[in-house]
Amino acid sequence: TYAIRLYQPARGQGVAKEFTQRTLKDFRAKNSQAKVWLDTKSTNSVSINLYRKIFGEPIGEHNNRIFFATKV
């Protein structure tokens, strides 16, 4: 499970992007064949924009959640 929450003073500084990229890189180094997926609320435009930068376009949407995944 991966979760990140940033409070207002830390937002807009690239902290979430850096943390997500480092976490993904570390995980992939240890699990090179694993597929990583995540989801966020469909109303969370900040997270959706971040995940689009890292994962590309969403792979689906269900019950007000948007899903992203890495390619194998």
Tab-separated table of C-alpha atoms in Angstrom:
chain	number	residue	atom	x	y	z
A	1	THR	CA	0.000	0.000	0.000
A	2	TYR	CA	1.232	3.445	-0.940
A	3	ALA	CA	-0.301	6.670	0.281
A	4	ILE	CA	0.793	10.263	0.339
A	5	ARG	CA	-0.894	13.303	1.794
A	6	LEU	CA	0.556	16.763	1.551
A	7	TYR	CA	-0.646	19.684	3.583
A	8	GLN	CA	-0.893	23.134	2.066
A	9	PRO	CA	2.629	24.394	2.943
A	10	ALA	CA	4.224	21.480	1.037
A	11	ARG	CA	1.988	21.608	-2.036
A	12	GLY	CA	3.223	22.877	-5.377
A	13	GLN	CA	6.875	22.146	-4.651
A	14	GLY	CA	7.197	18.844	-6.495
A	15	VAL	CA	7.344	16.798	-3.288
A	16	ALA	CA	4.634	14.322	-4.317
A	17	LYS	CA	6.109	13.865	-7.797
A	18	GLU	CA	9.616	13.247	-6.443
A	19	PHE	CA	8.341	10.883	-3.743
A	20	THR	CA	6.197	8.925	-6.206
A	21	GLN	CA	8.982	8.629	-8.778
A	22	ARG	CA	11.564	7.498	-6.203
A	23	THR	CA	9.164	5.004	-4.657
A	24	LEU	CA	8.278	3.580	-8.062
A	25	LYS	CA	11.951	3.372	-9.077
A	26	ASP	CA	12.899	1.585	-5.852
A	27	PHE	CA	9.989	-0.843	-6.134
A	28	ARG	CA	10.758	-1.613	-9.780
A	29	ALA	CA	14.427	-2.254	-8.939
A	30	LYS	CA	13.331	-4.971	-6.525
A	31	ASN	CA	10.345	-6.235	-8.543
A	32	SER	CA	11.212	-5.652	-12.191
A	33	GLN	CA	8.345	-7.710	-13.606
A	34	ALA	CA	5.639	-6.404	-11.278
A	35	LYS	CA	2.892	-4.199	-12.600
A	36	VAL	CA	2.068	-1.208	-10.430
A	37	TRP	CA	-1.398	0.283	-10.360
A	38	LEU	CA	-3.028	2.948	-8.276
A	39	ASP	CA	-6.257	4.831	-8.040
A	40	THR	CA	-7.543	8.152	-6.816
A	41	LYS	CA	-10.870	9.880	-6.501
A	42	SER	CA	-12.161	11.107	-9.847
A	43	THR	CA	-12.568	14.554	-8.254
A	44	ASN	CA	-8.897	14.774	-7.202
A	45	SER	CA	-7.599	16.754	-10.179
A	46	VAL	CA	-4.202	17.457	-8.594
A	47	SER	CA	-3.435	13.738	-8.144
A	48	ILE	CA	-4.851	12.875	-11.555
A	49	ASN	CA	-2.535	15.406	-13.222
A	50	LEU	CA	0.462	14.050	-11.281
A	51	TYR	CA	-0.321	10.429	-12.142
A	52	ARG	CA	-0.805	11.320	-15.810
A	53	LYS	CA	2.729	12.766	-15.833
A	54	ILE	CA	4.148	9.574	-14.328
A	55	PHE	CA	1.883	6.789	-15.639
A	56	GLY	CA	0.270	8.297	-18.734
A	57	GLU	CA	-3.442	8.114	-19.369
A	58	PRO	CA	-5.762	6.304	-16.941
A	59	ILE	CA	-6.651	2.699	-17.670
A	60	GLY	CA	-10.192	2.979	-16.356
A	61	GLU	CA	-12.740	4.518	-14.054
A	62	HIS	CA	-15.200	2.887	-11.661
A	63	ASN	CA	-17.257	4.062	-8.678
A	64	ASN	CA	-15.813	7.590	-8.759
A	65	ARG	CA	-12.225	6.256	-8.847
A	66	ILE	CA	-9.706	6.651	-11.680
A	67	PHE	CA	-7.112	3.907	-12.196
A	68	PHE	CA	-3.563	4.132	-13.527
A	69	ALA	CA	-0.997	1.377	-14.157
A	70	THR	CA	2.566	0.914	-15.306
A	71	LYS	CA	3.346	-1.114	-18.357
A	72	VAL	CA	4.957	-4.495	-17.759
